[in-house]
């Protein structure tokens, strides 16, 4: 068995051990099993990386032939190439850190073993998603991560609200999944295969703007909208913060929500063939980025702010994809995984210290109390705000540069969104860590730094948030863009169909200017945040006192309520109609009628089976006679005719 | 070829083992013999050839079918527990007869000569007549045995008549020779009544053995009267062997005159599907219900024969295995549960005896549920793919309305297959907890695991072919 097959197998085994035996396995063992499985996967990834770099050719591994239907052959197989190996590093690397963190964070929870099992299951599904060599294996992973997300959001299922949040996430994702499925069906219909290599090879023969490709990419993008929380299917992600914080970090920030982006980059040749879809993707990205950022400004729950910032950052990634800058979008996926996981874990550490409090109006002055958390959180904040030289600066700036070349209006909007990001992130930082403590006396008494199993991942992630951006230096720095060089082979198809693909369009002077503008904008936003919230001068007012436009935004533009009124309520009344009227009088009657008919018919045929051998033999003889009549009647007739002499 | 030799010898050895005082050695010995035959069978893999003066053919298809037969036999024999609970039983004789009957079954998978077919059918049938009546103190068993024997002889007579007619038409018993004659006949447009009568009668005789309607009347009575363990044997191994023979003779000899026999086979398919599924609905006895279910599965397997596509052989192997695994599970559960409650001194075999099984033994309830789902053809079980393959075979020849009937009847099937599941999970429990020996559990675990495994990865088996 290849080492590559083992990568997803370890978490699966970990899940089975912890999942089947979570009542029996002592908590002291459950944690190491979970972390161990994740760590082994990481080691497997490192080995796979060395194998890949030996040849630089994609490694295809057929685990087994899965389904053969007609001419369609679906294999359970893996493909390791430049794209999937980076995803593997992010998933297993960040995943291992978060598993480790969970050992500290969840240790006193009664469902500790179960939590570890679910995390492992998630890891397994996510690995299938990125390792699969065809759309079906990707779909299994896609559904698997959706399921795990549901299980983990509703992990504390005794709270009804959390359960509802879990269901909301699941249903919103299902809507997207339907689009994704239709996309896959269209691929099967048009290409007769689901294997990436075959589909992309055949796609090379098509022309840009082909209408089937537009349909396929459009439907696939609907799937991405659901999974990666884009307008209009984003509303589940903020609610998903009901889950334990490590879950928010792992699933709802670093890995799962980026799978939509992974899928599009994986299918980059199809998207390059469909510029119309790309334009659509870009605008959805811009809208989401700005819209979510405005909501983020007024949120007072530490995790909600981070959730909206995630939605907003995902918007930037799609923006990058939409302007054909696939690498830039993917660059942002990587850096975002570092700093967003860091921010969430640090937020978890804050919540841990605050005995479960999440409202930043009750915090303040935590800097000196929990120093490691505070410093790492600050690094994350600077990184996401896009300040040189931290990771977020490089990736975001690269996207903005490409957007500027593509469409100036889009660039202005993106820049505004970027300013808002810096603003609300520093607002969050100042309110949480500066000024004086605003919580209860008891909370203050309990304030403490988290255990080492939690702070070590924070420090590791902080380092990566600092240096992670150096893998993609801008051209003007005259340093190699390591990521772009590494990823080059996966765009081979896109280059074949569009010769202009990947040419670097930005002038050096323009690039300097853009970098300066975005850095300046971020610094201005930070300064405004400092003047308003530095030292917690202005603490946001209580919920009941919020008025005007701010109230509308604070309540997330009442989008949930709008969805409820437009979609949920009509469906509910339709469903009521079916339950009360259609079902009892329509279907039920038909179903029962058919049932009764079969039953009475059955009573008739039962009588045939009376038990007498004589009758059985008689029936057989009749049967034989009839069959002979059918088979040979014609011949017999002919023979008789010939015998009597009729022609 | 080797399993025939192995089992003939080990059958005789088993008879001699019966002289030993201890009966305990018999079960492990028989299991060992069947395992030996199983591996002897695989020895010929990828080494096709003709044996015994061109009487028997071995190729990968016959090896797979024999493997299915021997695997089912192993599982069924393991479920007998060596008959140690029953002081009147004669385990040595039973096991010997079972091994001899397997010889007959394997002959039916690879016959190259109609005489060999006839001998195989008779070895298998006579063994079954005896085993049906093996519980000598059971009146119903005696009646069933006699009934089976009478009707079976009738069918044998018809089959032999058919073979004689074919000899008259072909001047040979060899099935390849038959094909030459048939091909010639088609090309010269000359028709021979002998041949048509021969094909019709031979088919009728074979279809009786696999209990296709309207020659199925013996099935429910015989299945019900026979000891359950032998019912299991009949409904799996006899069926697999019978279909192997039907498919072989039609594929090898008579595929050129497809237009002649398809009408007859399709009529019997439809009759089997409708009569069995509809009648099964009103059965109160689980065993009788499974008897009708066995008739209905004969109907489904006939669809592969009617289709006679290039995939039909795969479908028959897959379907046989899927069906055998599920049936062995179902009967295994029935045996374990029915002996807990006696009615008139006999095990209670009604569906009601399964009531509350999920409380009395959750493991058995789960096994039962999976086997019923597989028989009903619900996805993620082997039964689903089995149905899917035979349906696609029928679709290959464009018999759309046959598919419509089959799908409707599958829906009816779901109705009665769910009755035991409902009894096990939703009815109140009556009896006490049921305990099982670990070995019994393992065997049922294997059958169920097989059903699920093939349901998830159907190509595991298909890729062999």
PDB file of N, CA and C in Angstrom, chain B residues 112-196:
ATOM      1  N   UNK B 112     -20.478 -30.286 -20.278  1.00  0.00           N
ATOM      2  CA  UNK B 112     -20.222 -30.063 -21.692  1.00  0.00           C
ATOM      3  C   UNK B 112     -21.112 -31.008 -22.485  1.00  0.00           C
ATOM      4  N   UNK B 113     -21.818 -31.852 -21.770  1.00  0.00           N
ATOM      5  CA  UNK B 113     -22.568 -32.913 -22.407  1.00  0.00           C
ATOM      6  C   UNK B 113     -23.902 -33.035 -21.681  1.00  0.00           C
ATOM      7  N   UNK B 114     -24.973 -33.225 -22.421  1.00  0.00           N
ATOM      8  CA  UNK B 114     -26.291 -33.208 -21.785  1.00  0.00           C
ATOM      9  C   UNK B 114     -26.452 -34.351 -20.784  1.00  0.00           C
ATOM     10  N   UNK B 115     -25.739 -35.458 -21.008  1.00  0.00           N
ATOM     11  CA  UNK B 115     -25.812 -36.560 -20.048  1.00  0.00           C
ATOM     12  C   UNK B 115     -25.238 -36.121 -18.703  1.00  0.00           C
ATOM     13  N   UNK B 116     -24.145 -35.364 -18.788  1.00  0.00           N
ATOM     14  CA  UNK B 116     -23.528 -34.843 -17.566  1.00  0.00           C
ATOM     15  C   UNK B 116     -24.506 -33.924 -16.846  1.00  0.00           C
ATOM     16  N   UNK B 117     -25.210 -33.094 -17.617  1.00  0.00           N
ATOM     17  CA  UNK B 117     -26.213 -32.220 -17.026  1.00  0.00           C
ATOM     18  C   UNK B 117     -27.247 -33.048 -16.293  1.00  0.00           C
ATOM     19  N   UNK B 118     -27.726 -34.093 -16.974  1.00  0.00           N
ATOM     20  CA  UNK B 118     -28.772 -34.915 -16.377  1.00  0.00           C
ATOM     21  C   UNK B 118     -28.279 -35.572 -15.088  1.00  0.00           C
ATOM     22  N   UNK B 119     -27.061 -36.097 -15.121  1.00  0.00           N
ATOM     23  CA  UNK B 119     -26.525 -36.743 -13.918  1.00  0.00           C
ATOM     24  C   UNK B 119     -26.388 -35.732 -12.782  1.00  0.00           C
ATOM     25  N   UNK B 120     -25.875 -34.552 -13.118  1.00  0.00           N
ATOM     26  CA  UNK B 120     -25.732 -33.520 -12.095  1.00  0.00           C
ATOM     27  C   UNK B 120     -27.061 -33.167 -11.470  1.00  0.00           C
ATOM     28  N   UNK B 121     -28.055 -32.927 -12.322  1.00  0.00           N
ATOM     29  CA  UNK B 121     -29.378 -32.554 -11.815  1.00  0.00           C
ATOM     30  C   UNK B 121     -29.915 -33.660 -10.912  1.00  0.00           C
ATOM     31  N   UNK B 122     -29.727 -34.883 -11.340  1.00  0.00           N
ATOM     32  CA  UNK B 122     -30.293 -35.982 -10.552  1.00  0.00           C
ATOM     33  C   UNK B 122     -29.564 -36.176  -9.227  1.00  0.00           C
ATOM     34  N   UNK B 123     -28.238 -36.059  -9.245  1.00  0.00           N
ATOM     35  CA  UNK B 123     -27.505 -36.189  -7.973  1.00  0.00           C
ATOM     36  C   UNK B 123     -28.014 -35.147  -6.987  1.00  0.00           C
ATOM     37  N   UNK B 124     -28.129 -33.934  -7.497  1.00  0.00           N
ATOM     38  CA  UNK B 124     -28.574 -32.854  -6.627  1.00  0.00           C
ATOM     39  C   UNK B 124     -30.004 -33.088  -6.154  1.00  0.00           C
ATOM     40  N   UNK B 125     -30.886 -33.468  -7.077  1.00  0.00           N
ATOM     41  CA  UNK B 125     -32.300 -33.602  -6.723  1.00  0.00           C
ATOM     42  C   UNK B 125     -32.511 -34.743  -5.736  1.00  0.00           C
ATOM     43  N   UNK B 126     -31.924 -35.892  -6.027  1.00  0.00           N
ATOM     44  CA  UNK B 126     -32.155 -37.033  -5.141  1.00  0.00           C
ATOM     45  C   UNK B 126     -31.641 -36.715  -3.743  1.00  0.00           C
ATOM     46  N   UNK B 127     -30.487 -36.057  -3.670  1.00  0.00           N
ATOM     47  CA  UNK B 127     -29.992 -35.656  -2.359  1.00  0.00           C
ATOM     48  C   UNK B 127     -31.006 -34.786  -1.645  1.00  0.00           C
ATOM     49  N   UNK B 128     -31.603 -33.880  -2.396  1.00  0.00           N
ATOM     50  CA  UNK B 128     -32.560 -32.967  -1.775  1.00  0.00           C
ATOM     51  C   UNK B 128     -33.821 -33.694  -1.329  1.00  0.00           C
ATOM     52  N   UNK B 129     -34.290 -34.666  -2.144  1.00  0.00           N
ATOM     53  CA  UNK B 129     -35.472 -35.428  -1.724  1.00  0.00           C
ATOM     54  C   UNK B 129     -35.199 -36.056  -0.357  1.00  0.00           C
ATOM     55  N   UNK B 130     -34.012 -36.644  -0.234  1.00  0.00           N
ATOM     56  CA  UNK B 130     -33.688 -37.356   1.007  1.00  0.00           C
ATOM     57  C   UNK B 130     -33.613 -36.379   2.175  1.00  0.00           C
ATOM     58  N   UNK B 131     -32.904 -35.275   1.944  1.00  0.00           N
ATOM     59  CA  UNK B 131     -32.700 -34.346   3.051  1.00  0.00           C
ATOM     60  C   UNK B 131     -34.003 -33.684   3.471  1.00  0.00           C
ATOM     61  N   UNK B 132     -34.901 -33.440   2.517  1.00  0.00           N
ATOM     62  CA  UNK B 132     -36.191 -32.851   2.882  1.00  0.00           C
ATOM     63  C   UNK B 132     -36.911 -33.722   3.898  1.00  0.00           C
ATOM     64  N   UNK B 133     -36.812 -35.029   3.713  1.00  0.00           N
ATOM     65  CA  UNK B 133     -37.508 -35.928   4.640  1.00  0.00           C
ATOM     66  C   UNK B 133     -36.631 -36.420   5.761  1.00  0.00           C
ATOM     67  N   UNK B 134     -35.504 -35.730   6.001  1.00  0.00           N
ATOM     68  CA  UNK B 134     -34.553 -36.281   6.968  1.00  0.00           C
ATOM     69  C   UNK B 134     -35.104 -36.313   8.388  1.00  0.00           C
ATOM     70  N   UNK B 135     -36.000 -35.405   8.702  1.00  0.00           N
ATOM     71  CA  UNK B 135     -36.585 -35.449  10.045  1.00  0.00           C
ATOM     72  C   UNK B 135     -37.738 -36.438  10.010  1.00  0.00           C
ATOM     73  N   UNK B 136     -37.417 -37.689  10.303  1.00  0.00           N
ATOM     74  CA  UNK B 136     -38.368 -38.753   9.998  1.00  0.00           C
ATOM     75  C   UNK B 136     -39.634 -38.693  10.844  1.00  0.00           C
ATOM     76  N   UNK B 137     -39.547 -38.055  12.031  1.00  0.00           N
ATOM     77  CA  UNK B 137     -40.724 -38.034  12.900  1.00  0.00           C
ATOM     78  C   UNK B 137     -41.646 -36.865  12.582  1.00  0.00           C
ATOM     79  N   UNK B 138     -41.267 -36.069  11.622  1.00  0.00           N
ATOM     80  CA  UNK B 138     -42.089 -34.900  11.300  1.00  0.00           C
ATOM     81  C   UNK B 138     -42.975 -35.225  10.095  1.00  0.00           C
ATOM     82  N   UNK B 139     -44.279 -35.261  10.343  1.00  0.00           N
ATOM     83  CA  UNK B 139     -45.212 -35.646   9.278  1.00  0.00           C
ATOM     84  C   UNK B 139     -45.138 -34.704   8.091  1.00  0.00           C
ATOM     85  N   UNK B 140     -45.088 -33.413   8.421  1.00  0.00           N
ATOM     86  CA  UNK B 140     -45.060 -32.436   7.333  1.00  0.00           C
ATOM     87  C   UNK B 140     -43.802 -32.588   6.485  1.00  0.00           C
ATOM     88  N   UNK B 141     -42.718 -32.922   7.148  1.00  0.00           N
ATOM     89  CA  UNK B 141     -41.470 -33.141   6.422  1.00  0.00           C
ATOM     90  C   UNK B 141     -41.613 -34.321   5.480  1.00  0.00           C
ATOM     91  N   UNK B 142     -42.234 -35.394   5.973  1.00  0.00           N
ATOM     92  CA  UNK B 142     -42.427 -36.565   5.125  1.00  0.00           C
ATOM     93  C   UNK B 142     -43.285 -36.238   3.916  1.00  0.00           C
ATOM     94  N   UNK B 143     -44.349 -35.506   4.194  1.00  0.00           N
ATOM     95  CA  UNK B 143     -45.244 -35.129   3.105  1.00  0.00           C
ATOM     96  C   UNK B 143     -44.496 -34.300   2.063  1.00  0.00           C
ATOM     97  N   UNK B 144     -43.723 -33.360   2.588  1.00  0.00           N
ATOM     98  CA  UNK B 144     -42.982 -32.486   1.675  1.00  0.00           C
ATOM     99  C   UNK B 144     -42.018 -33.282   0.819  1.00  0.00           C
ATOM    100  N   UNK B 145     -41.335 -34.237   1.460  1.00  0.00           N
ATOM    101  CA  UNK B 145     -40.359 -35.030   0.717  1.00  0.00           C
ATOM    102  C   UNK B 145     -41.037 -35.803  -0.401  1.00  0.00           C
ATOM    103  N   UNK B 146     -42.165 -36.393  -0.069  1.00  0.00           N
ATOM    104  CA  UNK B 146     -42.862 -37.197  -1.059  1.00  0.00           C
ATOM    105  C   UNK B 146     -43.356 -36.327  -2.210  1.00  0.00           C
ATOM    106  N   UNK B 147     -43.903 -35.174  -1.840  1.00  0.00           N
ATOM    107  CA  UNK B 147     -44.411 -34.245  -2.836  1.00  0.00           C
ATOM    108  C   UNK B 147     -43.295 -33.804  -3.771  1.00  0.00           C
ATOM    109  N   UNK B 148     -42.182 -33.456  -3.154  1.00  0.00           N
ATOM    110  CA  UNK B 148     -41.019 -33.004  -3.907  1.00  0.00           C
ATOM    111  C   UNK B 148     -40.577 -34.106  -4.858  1.00  0.00           C
ATOM    112  N   UNK B 149     -40.544 -35.327  -4.327  1.00  0.00           N
ATOM    113  CA  UNK B 149     -40.081 -36.450  -5.128  1.00  0.00           C
ATOM    114  C   UNK B 149     -40.998 -36.690  -6.321  1.00  0.00           C
ATOM    115  N   UNK B 150     -42.320 -36.694  -6.039  1.00  0.00           N
ATOM    116  CA  UNK B 150     -43.279 -36.954  -7.121  1.00  0.00           C
ATOM    117  C   UNK B 150     -43.150 -35.911  -8.222  1.00  0.00           C
ATOM    118  N   UNK B 151     -43.214 -34.656  -7.795  1.00  0.00           N
ATOM    119  CA  UNK B 151     -43.188 -33.594  -8.794  1.00  0.00           C
ATOM    120  C   UNK B 151     -41.834 -33.511  -9.468  1.00  0.00           C
ATOM    121  N   UNK B 152     -40.784 -33.732  -8.670  1.00  0.00           N
ATOM    122  CA  UNK B 152     -39.438 -33.703  -9.229  1.00  0.00           C
ATOM    123  C   UNK B 152     -39.267 -34.770 -10.290  1.00  0.00           C
ATOM    124  N   UNK B 153     -39.805 -35.962 -10.036  1.00  0.00           N
ATOM    125  CA  UNK B 153     -39.674 -37.039 -11.025  1.00  0.00           C
ATOM    126  C   UNK B 153     -40.392 -36.658 -12.304  1.00  0.00           C
ATOM    127  N   UNK B 154     -41.534 -36.059 -12.122  1.00  0.00           N
ATOM    128  CA  UNK B 154     -42.309 -35.591 -13.275  1.00  0.00           C
ATOM    129  C   UNK B 154     -41.462 -34.655 -14.135  1.00  0.00           C
ATOM    130  N   UNK B 155     -40.840 -33.689 -13.453  1.00  0.00           N
ATOM    131  CA  UNK B 155     -40.018 -32.716 -14.175  1.00  0.00           C
ATOM    132  C   UNK B 155     -38.813 -33.386 -14.808  1.00  0.00           C
ATOM    133  N   UNK B 156     -38.211 -34.336 -14.062  1.00  0.00           N
ATOM    134  CA  UNK B 156     -37.058 -35.053 -14.613  1.00  0.00           C
ATOM    135  C   UNK B 156     -37.447 -35.785 -15.887  1.00  0.00           C
ATOM    136  N   UNK B 157     -38.614 -36.394 -15.826  1.00  0.00           N
ATOM    137  CA  UNK B 157     -39.094 -37.105 -17.005  1.00  0.00           C
ATOM    138  C   UNK B 157     -39.189 -36.183 -18.196  1.00  0.00           C
ATOM    139  N   UNK B 158     -39.746 -35.023 -17.969  1.00  0.00           N
ATOM    140  CA  UNK B 158     -39.901 -34.067 -19.062  1.00  0.00           C
ATOM    141  C   UNK B 158     -38.543 -33.630 -19.591  1.00  0.00           C
ATOM    142  N   UNK B 159     -37.629 -33.403 -18.661  1.00  0.00           N
ATOM    143  CA  UNK B 159     -36.307 -32.957 -19.074  1.00  0.00           C
ATOM    144  C   UNK B 159     -35.605 -34.035 -19.905  1.00  0.00           C
ATOM    145  N   UNK B 160     -35.716 -35.278 -19.436  1.00  0.00           N
ATOM    146  CA  UNK B 160     -35.067 -36.374 -20.144  1.00  0.00           C
ATOM    147  C   UNK B 160     -35.646 -36.520 -21.537  1.00  0.00           C
ATOM    148  N   UNK B 161     -36.948 -36.333 -21.618  1.00  0.00           N
ATOM    149  CA  UNK B 161     -37.612 -36.382 -22.913  1.00  0.00           C
ATOM    150  C   UNK B 161     -37.028 -35.319 -23.841  1.00  0.00           C
ATOM    151  N   UNK B 162     -36.867 -34.108 -23.252  1.00  0.00           N
ATOM    152  CA  UNK B 162     -36.281 -33.019 -24.035  1.00  0.00           C
ATOM    153  C   UNK B 162     -34.891 -33.378 -24.525  1.00  0.00           C
ATOM    154  N   UNK B 163     -34.076 -33.980 -23.633  1.00  0.00           N
ATOM    155  CA  UNK B 163     -32.704 -34.344 -24.022  1.00  0.00           C
ATOM    156  C   UNK B 163     -32.739 -35.367 -25.154  1.00  0.00           C
ATOM    157  N   UNK B 164     -33.663 -36.335 -25.035  1.00  0.00           N
ATOM    158  CA  UNK B 164     -33.782 -37.355 -26.078  1.00  0.00           C
ATOM    159  C   UNK B 164     -34.122 -36.712 -27.416  1.00  0.00           C
ATOM    160  N   UNK B 165     -35.055 -35.768 -27.398  1.00  0.00           N
ATOM    161  CA  UNK B 165     -35.445 -35.095 -28.633  1.00  0.00           C
ATOM    162  C   UNK B 165     -34.254 -34.358 -29.226  1.00  0.00           C
ATOM    163  N   UNK B 166     -33.464 -33.700 -28.343  1.00  0.00           N
ATOM    164  CA  UNK B 166     -32.305 -32.970 -28.838  1.00  0.00           C
ATOM    165  C   UNK B 166     -31.309 -33.917 -29.489  1.00  0.00           C
ATOM    166  N   UNK B 167     -31.181 -35.105 -28.885  1.00  0.00           N
ATOM    167  CA  UNK B 167     -30.291 -36.082 -29.497  1.00  0.00           C
ATOM    168  C   UNK B 167     -30.794 -36.437 -30.888  1.00  0.00           C
ATOM    169  N   UNK B 168     -32.116 -36.558 -30.964  1.00  0.00           N
ATOM    170  CA  UNK B 168     -32.714 -36.858 -32.255  1.00  0.00           C
ATOM    171  C   UNK B 168     -32.416 -35.787 -33.286  1.00  0.00           C
ATOM    172  N   UNK B 169     -32.399 -34.541 -32.840  1.00  0.00           N
ATOM    173  CA  UNK B 169     -32.160 -33.450 -33.780  1.00  0.00           C
ATOM    174  C   UNK B 169     -30.690 -33.289 -34.107  1.00  0.00           C
ATOM    175  N   UNK B 170     -29.821 -33.540 -33.117  1.00  0.00           N
ATOM    176  CA  UNK B 170     -28.402 -33.206 -33.287  1.00  0.00           C
ATOM    177  C   UNK B 170     -27.517 -34.429 -33.491  1.00  0.00           C
ATOM    178  N   UNK B 171     -28.007 -35.579 -33.215  1.00  0.00           N
ATOM    179  CA  UNK B 171     -27.205 -36.813 -33.223  1.00  0.00           C
ATOM    180  C   UNK B 171     -26.018 -36.720 -32.280  1.00  0.00           C
ATOM    181  N   UNK B 172     -26.163 -35.922 -31.219  1.00  0.00           N
ATOM    182  CA  UNK B 172     -25.061 -35.817 -30.255  1.00  0.00           C
ATOM    183  C   UNK B 172     -25.594 -35.224 -28.955  1.00  0.00           C
ATOM    184  N   UNK B 173     -24.923 -35.553 -27.872  1.00  0.00           N
ATOM    185  CA  UNK B 173     -25.268 -34.927 -26.594  1.00  0.00           C
ATOM    186  C   UNK B 173     -24.394 -33.727 -26.304  1.00  0.00           C
ATOM    187  N   UNK B 174     -23.367 -33.543 -27.113  1.00  0.00           N
ATOM    188  CA  UNK B 174     -22.414 -32.468 -26.833  1.00  0.00           C
ATOM    189  C   UNK B 174     -23.052 -31.102 -27.112  1.00  0.00           C
ATOM    190  N   UNK B 175     -22.855 -30.151 -26.206  1.00  0.00           N
ATOM    191  CA  UNK B 175     -23.559 -28.876 -26.377  1.00  0.00           C
ATOM    192  C   UNK B 175     -22.904 -27.997 -27.442  1.00  0.00           C
ATOM    193  N   UNK B 176     -21.618 -28.201 -27.697  1.00  0.00           N
ATOM    194  CA  UNK B 176     -21.006 -27.456 -28.799  1.00  0.00           C
ATOM    195  C   UNK B 176     -21.517 -27.981 -30.134  1.00  0.00           C
ATOM    196  N   UNK B 177     -21.689 -29.315 -30.193  1.00  0.00           N
ATOM    197  CA  UNK B 177     -22.233 -29.913 -31.405  1.00  0.00           C
ATOM    198  C   UNK B 177     -23.634 -29.374 -31.653  1.00  0.00           C
ATOM    199  N   UNK B 178     -24.391 -29.226 -30.558  1.00  0.00           N
ATOM    200  CA  UNK B 178     -25.747 -28.697 -30.695  1.00  0.00           C
ATOM    201  C   UNK B 178     -25.708 -27.312 -31.328  1.00  0.00           C
ATOM    202  N   UNK B 179     -24.727 -26.527 -30.900  1.00  0.00           N
ATOM    203  CA  UNK B 179     -24.655 -25.170 -31.440  1.00  0.00           C
ATOM    204  C   UNK B 179     -24.370 -25.192 -32.943  1.00  0.00           C
ATOM    205  N   UNK B 180     -23.487 -26.094 -33.352  1.00  0.00           N
ATOM    206  CA  UNK B 180     -23.185 -26.190 -34.775  1.00  0.00           C
ATOM    207  C   UNK B 180     -24.452 -26.479 -35.569  1.00  0.00           C
ATOM    208  N   UNK B 181     -25.222 -27.448 -35.083  1.00  0.00           N
ATOM    209  CA  UNK B 181     -26.450 -27.813 -35.783  1.00  0.00           C
ATOM    210  C   UNK B 181     -27.412 -26.627 -35.828  1.00  0.00           C
ATOM    211  N   UNK B 182     -27.554 -25.975 -34.664  1.00  0.00           N
ATOM    212  CA  UNK B 182     -28.505 -24.857 -34.582  1.00  0.00           C
ATOM    213  C   UNK B 182     -28.087 -23.739 -35.535  1.00  0.00           C
ATOM    214  N   UNK B 183     -26.787 -23.443 -35.558  1.00  0.00           N
ATOM    215  CA  UNK B 183     -26.312 -22.374 -36.439  1.00  0.00           C
ATOM    216  C   UNK B 183     -26.583 -22.713 -37.897  1.00  0.00           C
ATOM    217  N   UNK B 184     -26.307 -23.967 -38.241  1.00  0.00           N
ATOM    218  CA  UNK B 184     -26.564 -24.412 -39.604  1.00  0.00           C
ATOM    219  C   UNK B 184     -28.031 -24.244 -39.968  1.00  0.00           C
ATOM    220  N   UNK B 185     -28.878 -24.654 -38.981  1.00  0.00           N
ATOM    221  CA  UNK B 185     -30.313 -24.603 -39.196  1.00  0.00           C
ATOM    222  C   UNK B 185     -30.768 -23.175 -39.461  1.00  0.00           C
ATOM    223  N   UNK B 186     -30.203 -22.262 -38.675  1.00  0.00           N
ATOM    224  CA  UNK B 186     -30.598 -20.860 -38.852  1.00  0.00           C
ATOM    225  C   UNK B 186     -30.158 -20.365 -40.224  1.00  0.00           C
ATOM    226  N   UNK B 187     -28.945 -20.751 -40.640  1.00  0.00           N
ATOM    227  CA  UNK B 187     -28.453 -20.217 -41.914  1.00  0.00           C
ATOM    228  C   UNK B 187     -29.192 -20.820 -43.106  1.00  0.00           C
ATOM    229  N   UNK B 188     -29.645 -22.075 -42.982  1.00  0.00           N
ATOM    230  CA  UNK B 188     -30.370 -22.666 -44.112  1.00  0.00           C
ATOM    231  C   UNK B 188     -31.867 -22.456 -44.003  1.00  0.00           C
ATOM    232  N   UNK B 189     -32.299 -21.840 -42.918  1.00  0.00           N
ATOM    233  CA  UNK B 189     -33.733 -21.564 -42.691  1.00  0.00           C
ATOM    234  C   UNK B 189     -34.564 -22.831 -42.700  1.00  0.00           C
ATOM    235  N   UNK B 190     -33.901 -23.894 -42.269  1.00  0.00           N
ATOM    236  CA  UNK B 190     -34.622 -25.154 -42.183  1.00  0.00           C
ATOM    237  C   UNK B 190     -34.968 -25.371 -40.719  1.00  0.00           C
ATOM    238  N   UNK B 191     -36.223 -25.694 -40.413  1.00  0.00           N
ATOM    239  CA  UNK B 191     -36.576 -25.837 -39.003  1.00  0.00           C
ATOM    240  C   UNK B 191     -36.848 -27.292 -38.671  1.00  0.00           C
ATOM    241  N   UNK B 192     -36.451 -27.648 -37.430  1.00  0.00           N
ATOM    242  CA  UNK B 192     -36.630 -29.019 -37.000  1.00  0.00           C
ATOM    243  C   UNK B 192     -37.534 -29.039 -35.774  1.00  0.00           C
ATOM    244  N   UNK B 193     -38.637 -29.732 -35.875  1.00  0.00           N
ATOM    245  CA  UNK B 193     -39.578 -29.786 -34.753  1.00  0.00           C
ATOM    246  C   UNK B 193     -38.943 -30.492 -33.564  1.00  0.00           C
ATOM    247  N   UNK B 194     -38.131 -31.506 -33.830  1.00  0.00           N
ATOM    248  CA  UNK B 194     -37.441 -32.195 -32.733  1.00  0.00           C
ATOM    249  C   UNK B 194     -36.669 -31.221 -31.872  1.00  0.00           C
ATOM    250  N   UNK B 195     -35.958 -30.353 -32.575  1.00  0.00           N
ATOM    251  CA  UNK B 195     -35.125 -29.409 -31.840  1.00  0.00           C
ATOM    252  C   UNK B 195     -35.978 -28.495 -30.975  1.00  0.00           C
ATOM    253  N   UNK B 196     -37.044 -27.968 -31.558  1.00  0.00           N
ATOM    254  CA  UNK B 196     -37.890 -27.041 -30.798  1.00  0.00           C
ATOM    255  C   UNK B 196     -38.511 -27.738 -29.603  1.00  0.00           C
TER     256      UNK B 196
END
